[in-house]
Amino acid sequence: MASFRDKFWLTLLLTTPTVVWSGMIQHWFDYTAPRFPGSAFIPAVFGTIVYFYGGWPFLRGGYHELRNRLPGMMTLISLAITVAFLYSALVTLGVVEGLDLWWELATLVAIMLLGHWIEMRSINQAQGALKELAKLLPDMAVRLDESGTTKEVPVAELTRGDLLLIRPGASIPADGVVKEGTSAVNEAMITGESKPMDKAAGDRVIAGTVNGQGSLRVEVTGTGDETALAGIMRLVEQAQTSRSRAQALADRAAFYLTIIAIVSAAVTAIVWPLLGRPWSFTIERVVTVLVIACPHALGLAIPLVTAISTTIGARNGLLVRDRRGLEEARLLNTVVFDKTGTLTLGSHRVVKTTAAEGFTDDEVLRVAASVQRDAEHPIAQALMTSANERGIDVPMSQDFKSMPGRGVRAVVEERLLHVGGPALLRMLAVEPPETLRRAAESAAADGQSATYLVEGDRVLAVFAIADAIRPESFDAVKRLHDNGLEVVLLTGDSTAVGNAVGKELNIDTVFAEVLPEDKVAKIEELQAQGKRVAMVGDGVNDAPALLTADVGIAIGTGTDVAVEAGDVVLVRSDPRDVPAIIALSKATYRKMIQNLWWAAGYNIVAIPLAAGVLAAWGIMLQPALGAVLMSLSTIVVAINAQLLRRAVRSP
C-alpha cells in the first residue's frame, strides 16, 4: 500500500508539467505556458517518465495476465497506456500527423494509481479486525517458579505447564486453567460476549482476553499456534481466501468484460478511420474504451465484501470456515437443532420446583442442596448448581449417608432430611400430597426425573430435574420463525423428552430417539422434500449430519474454535447466533450483487459513449474522464462494502 501511495504522489508531481505544457490544455483554458528552448518536449519527456515509472505495475501485471492466458484489468490498462504512449511518441517524432495524448496518458496513469491505492487501503481496513486480534496478545508474561517468585518473560518463551500470575487488568498471554484465585474476565474480543465471565479454580481462560479486578494463577495449556486466538485467526484467514460462487461470477464477468473491451476497441479502431476521422481521434476513442471498461472494481467487488463479512462475523462470535456456507445461509428455509448442548445447557438443572404448603421454592431447594452437598450423583450436582445459580447460600450438612437405589440422608440445621426418588418414598412409607403427586407425574410425562425432599413422614417438595433449556433458545427459535424458517429438533433422547422440549420452545417438528448414525438420514429426508437445511450441532457427535446439511453450523466454545465439520462455528455457543448468520448471509449477498452492478453495470452505457457513438452530437468521453469514472466505480464499491458493517448486531 505504501508503495502505491508513494508512486501515486510522485507520478502526480510528474503529471503536472505534462498537463501544464500540453497544447490542448493551453487551448482549452486560454493560457500560454512559459516558453524556453526545449519546452515543447516537456509533455513528451515527462509523459514518457510517467509511462515507464507510474505505468510499470500495470505493464508488469498485464504481461503476467497474458502469459497465464487470463487477460483482465491489468491487460486493459497496459494496452490503453501503451497505445497512447506509442501513438504520442510517433506524433512527437513527426512520423504521423495528429494530436499527441501525453497529458491523457499521464493523468490516466495517475488516476489508476490512485484507484489502486484506495483499493488497497479499503482491503487493509477490512482486514483490520484480523490484525487487531494479533495485537491482543501481550508481549510479556509474569511467570511463577516453584518458590513462588515472579519473573517477567517474553510470551514466546512460555511452555505448557508454566504457572502464570495474571494481575488485575492484565491481558492473558496464553490459554490455560485457573489454579488459584477468582476474577471476572472480559472475553468480548474473542467470543463477542459483552458480559465479563466469572473465573475460579478449574475454569479455562483464553489468550488475549482481559482479566478484571481479581488476581489469578493460571497453568498454561496452549501457547502460540495452539491458542484459541490463533485458531480464530486461521479460520478467518481461511474464509477470506476461500472462493465462493459470487467470486466465480465476478471473475467470469471480468473476463467477459475484458474480451468485450478488446473487441470494442478493435471495432472502434477499424470503423472511425473508414468514416474519415483522423488517427488522433481514433486512438483517443480506443484508449477511452480500454480504460473505461477496465474491470478494476470487479476485482474488488467480492473480495472486499468477503473480507468485511468474515471479520464482522469473527468480531461477533461467528467464525466462517467456508464462504460457500455463509453464502448458502441466505437460502435456508429449515434449521435443524441438536438438543443436548445446543438448545439445552448439556448439564442437568432443577427445571421446576413444587413446594408443599407453607414452604417457598428457594427454601426447599436450599435444604435439599445441603443434603446432597457431599454426594457425587448427577441429581446432587443438579441441585447444587441450581442453588448456586439462584444465589442461594447452601448450609453445611452433617451425618451424610448414601442409600444406593433410594437416595441420601443428612442432618441440616438439626433437621433429619431425605432426598431421593420414588424408591425413597416406598422405603419411608410416605405419600406425597396431591399437588406434589401431580407435579411428579407431570415431570415423568415430560421425561424429567422427579426427586423428593422428605422430613419425617412428610414430603416437603418435588423437584423436576432435566437438561435445562438455554434461556437464549426461546429467542433464537422465535427469531427464526419471524424470518419464516421451519425449526426442527433432532435428539437421541426419548420421545417424551424431545416432545417436552419441542413444546416448550414452540418447535415445528421433533425427531426423537434418533441414533447418531441415523441423523444423516433425517437431514437427507428433509432435503428430499426440497428444503434447504442447516444443521446446528456440537461438531463432534453431529459431524456427519453437519457435513450432509446445506450449511453446517458447529457449536463451539471460546477455547474450541477449530471445529472441522461445520461451515460456521458459533464461538459462544449461543443459538441466537443462528439467525444472526442468516442475516449476515443475506446482507453479504446483497452487497455482492450491488457491487457487481456498480462495478460493471455502468459499462452498458459507458463503453458506447467511449467508442464515440454520440460523437455526431458532440458527446464524447475523454480518456482522463473515463479513468475518473472507472476509479469512481472502485470508490463506490469500496464505500458500499463498508456499509455491510451495519448488518450484524450482537444478541
Coordinates of C-alpha atoms in Angstrom, one line a residue, residues 30-251:
D30 CA -6.7 30.0 -22.9
Y31 CA -3.3 30.5 -21.4
T32 CA 0.3 30.2 -22.5
A33 CA 2.8 28.2 -20.6
P34 CA 6.4 29.6 -20.2
R35 CA 8.4 29.0 -23.3
F36 CA 12.1 28.3 -23.4
P37 CA 14.4 26.1 -25.6
G38 CA 13.1 22.5 -25.4
S39 CA 9.8 23.4 -23.6
A40 CA 7.8 21.9 -26.5
F41 CA 9.2 18.5 -25.5
I42 CA 8.2 18.8 -21.8
P43 CA 4.9 16.8 -22.2
A44 CA 6.8 14.1 -24.1
V45 CA 9.7 13.8 -21.6
F46 CA 7.5 13.8 -18.5
G47 CA 4.8 11.6 -20.2
T48 CA 7.5 9.0 -21.1
I49 CA 8.8 9.0 -17.5
V50 CA 5.2 8.6 -16.2
Y51 CA 4.6 5.7 -18.6
F52 CA 7.6 3.7 -17.5
Y53 CA 7.6 4.7 -13.8
G54 CA 4.0 5.1 -12.9
G55 CA 2.8 2.6 -15.5
W56 CA 5.2 -0.2 -14.6
P57 CA 2.9 -2.0 -12.2
F58 CA 0.2 -2.2 -14.9
L59 CA 2.7 -3.2 -17.6
R60 CA 4.1 -6.0 -15.5
G61 CA 0.6 -7.1 -14.4
G62 CA -0.6 -7.2 -18.0
Y63 CA 2.4 -9.3 -19.0
H64 CA 1.7 -11.9 -16.3
E65 CA -2.1 -12.0 -17.3
L66 CA -1.3 -12.6 -20.9
R67 CA 1.4 -15.1 -20.1
N68 CA -1.2 -17.0 -18.0
R69 CA -3.8 -16.6 -20.7
L70 CA -6.1 -14.8 -18.2
P71 CA -6.5 -11.3 -19.6
G72 CA -8.0 -8.9 -17.1
M73 CA -7.9 -5.4 -15.8
M74 CA -4.1 -5.1 -15.9
T75 CA -4.2 -6.2 -19.6
L76 CA -6.7 -3.4 -20.4
I77 CA -4.8 -0.7 -18.5
S78 CA -1.4 -1.7 -20.0
L79 CA -3.0 -1.8 -23.5
A80 CA -4.5 1.6 -23.1
I81 CA -1.4 3.4 -21.8
T82 CA 0.8 1.6 -24.4
V83 CA -1.4 2.6 -27.3
A84 CA -1.4 6.2 -26.0
F85 CA 2.3 6.2 -25.5
L86 CA 3.3 4.7 -28.9
Y87 CA 0.9 7.0 -30.8
S88 CA 2.0 10.1 -28.9
A89 CA 5.7 9.2 -29.5
L90 CA 5.1 8.8 -33.2
V91 CA 3.3 12.2 -33.3
T92 CA 6.1 13.9 -31.4
L93 CA 8.8 12.4 -33.7
G94 CA 6.8 13.5 -36.7
V95 CA 6.2 10.0 -38.0
V96 CA 2.5 10.5 -38.1
E97 CA 0.3 13.7 -38.1
G98 CA -2.1 14.3 -35.3
L99 CA -2.5 15.5 -31.7
D100 CA -0.5 13.7 -29.1
L101 CA -2.1 12.2 -26.0
W102 CA 0.7 12.8 -23.5
W103 CA -1.5 14.6 -20.9
E104 CA -4.2 11.9 -21.3
L105 CA -1.6 9.2 -20.7
A106 CA -0.1 10.9 -17.7
T107 CA -3.4 11.7 -16.0
L108 CA -4.7 8.2 -16.8
V109 CA -1.7 6.6 -15.0
A110 CA -2.0 8.9 -12.0
I111 CA -5.7 8.2 -11.6
M112 CA -5.2 4.5 -12.0
L113 CA -2.5 4.5 -9.3
L114 CA -4.9 6.5 -7.0
G115 CA -7.6 3.9 -7.6
H116 CA -5.2 1.1 -6.7
W117 CA -4.1 2.9 -3.6
I118 CA -7.7 3.4 -2.5
E119 CA -8.5 -0.2 -3.2
M120 CA -5.5 -1.4 -1.1
R121 CA -6.5 0.9 1.8
S122 CA -10.0 -0.4 1.7
I123 CA -8.9 -4.0 1.9
N124 CA -6.4 -3.2 4.6
Q125 CA -9.2 -1.6 6.6
A126 CA -11.5 -4.5 6.0
Q127 CA -8.9 -6.9 7.4
G128 CA -8.1 -4.6 10.3
A129 CA -10.1 -6.7 12.8
L130 CA -7.9 -9.7 12.0
K131 CA -4.8 -7.5 12.7
E132 CA -6.4 -6.3 15.9
L133 CA -6.7 -9.9 17.0
A134 CA -3.0 -10.3 16.6
K135 CA -2.4 -7.3 18.9
L136 CA -4.5 -8.8 21.7
L137 CA -1.6 -10.9 23.0
P138 CA 0.7 -9.1 25.3
D139 CA 4.5 -9.2 24.6
M140 CA 5.4 -10.2 28.2
A141 CA 4.1 -12.5 30.8
V142 CA 4.6 -12.9 34.6
R143 CA 5.8 -16.5 35.3
L144 CA 6.0 -18.1 38.8
D145 CA 8.7 -20.5 39.7
E146 CA 8.4 -23.4 42.3
S147 CA 9.2 -21.0 45.1
G148 CA 6.5 -18.5 44.0
T149 CA 9.0 -15.9 42.8
T150 CA 7.7 -13.9 39.8
K151 CA 9.8 -13.3 36.7
E152 CA 8.7 -11.3 33.6
V153 CA 9.4 -13.3 30.5
P154 CA 8.6 -12.9 26.8
V155 CA 5.4 -14.7 25.8
A156 CA 7.3 -16.6 23.2
E157 CA 9.2 -18.4 26.0
L158 CA 6.1 -19.8 27.6
T159 CA 5.5 -23.6 27.5
R160 CA 2.8 -25.9 28.6
G161 CA 2.7 -26.4 32.4
D162 CA 4.1 -22.9 33.2
L163 CA 2.3 -21.2 36.1
L164 CA 1.5 -17.5 35.4
L165 CA 0.4 -14.7 37.6
I166 CA -2.4 -12.7 35.9
R167 CA -2.7 -9.3 37.6
P168 CA -5.9 -7.2 37.6
G169 CA -6.4 -5.5 34.3
A170 CA -3.7 -7.5 32.5
S171 CA -4.2 -9.4 29.2
I172 CA -3.9 -13.2 29.5
P173 CA -0.9 -14.3 27.4
A174 CA -1.8 -17.9 26.8
D175 CA -4.7 -20.4 27.0
G176 CA -4.8 -22.0 30.5
V177 CA -6.7 -23.3 33.5
V178 CA -7.2 -21.3 36.7
K179 CA -5.3 -22.9 39.6
E180 CA -6.0 -20.2 42.2
G181 CA -7.9 -17.0 42.6
T182 CA -11.3 -15.6 41.4
S183 CA -12.0 -12.8 38.9
A184 CA -14.2 -11.8 36.0
V185 CA -12.5 -12.0 32.6
N186 CA -13.6 -9.8 29.6
E187 CA -13.8 -12.3 26.6
A188 CA -15.7 -10.0 24.3
M189 CA -12.8 -9.7 21.8
I190 CA -12.8 -13.5 21.4
T191 CA -16.4 -14.7 21.9
G192 CA -18.4 -11.5 21.3
E193 CA -19.9 -11.9 24.8
S194 CA -20.2 -8.4 26.3
K195 CA -20.6 -9.6 29.9
P196 CA -17.4 -10.5 31.8
M197 CA -17.2 -14.2 32.6
D198 CA -16.6 -15.2 36.2
K199 CA -13.5 -17.4 36.6
A200 CA -12.4 -19.6 39.6
A201 CA -10.2 -22.6 40.1
G202 CA -10.7 -25.2 37.4
D203 CA -12.1 -22.7 34.8
R204 CA -10.4 -22.2 31.4
V205 CA -9.2 -18.9 30.2
I206 CA -8.3 -17.7 26.7
A207 CA -5.2 -16.0 25.4
G208 CA -5.9 -12.3 24.5
T209 CA -8.8 -11.8 27.0
V210 CA -8.5 -9.2 29.8
N211 CA -8.5 -10.0 33.5
G212 CA -10.8 -8.0 35.7
Q213 CA -10.2 -6.9 39.3
G214 CA -9.1 -10.2 40.8
S215 CA -5.7 -11.9 40.7
L216 CA -5.4 -15.3 39.0
R217 CA -2.8 -18.0 38.9
V218 CA -3.1 -19.8 35.6
E219 CA -1.4 -23.0 34.3
V220 CA -0.6 -22.8 30.6
T221 CA -2.3 -25.3 28.4
G222 CA -1.7 -23.7 25.0
T223 CA 0.7 -21.2 23.5
G224 CA 1.4 -19.7 20.1
D225 CA -0.4 -21.6 17.3
E226 CA -2.2 -23.8 19.9
T227 CA -4.2 -21.0 21.4
A228 CA -7.9 -20.3 20.6
L229 CA -6.9 -16.8 19.3
A230 CA -4.6 -18.4 16.7
G231 CA -7.4 -20.8 15.8
I232 CA -9.7 -17.9 15.2
M233 CA -7.2 -16.1 13.1
R234 CA -6.6 -19.2 11.0
L235 CA -10.3 -19.7 10.4
V236 CA -10.9 -16.0 9.4
E237 CA -7.9 -16.0 7.1
Q238 CA -9.1 -19.3 5.6
A239 CA -12.6 -17.9 5.0
Q240 CA -11.2 -14.7 3.4
T241 CA -9.1 -16.7 0.9
S242 CA -11.7 -19.4 0.1
R243 CA -13.7 -18.9 -3.1
S244 CA -17.4 -18.5 -3.4
R245 CA -19.9 -18.7 -6.3
A246 CA -20.2 -15.0 -6.3
Q247 CA -16.5 -14.6 -6.7
A248 CA -16.6 -17.1 -9.6
L249 CA -19.3 -15.0 -11.1
A250 CA -17.3 -11.8 -10.7
D251 CA -14.2 -13.5 -12.3

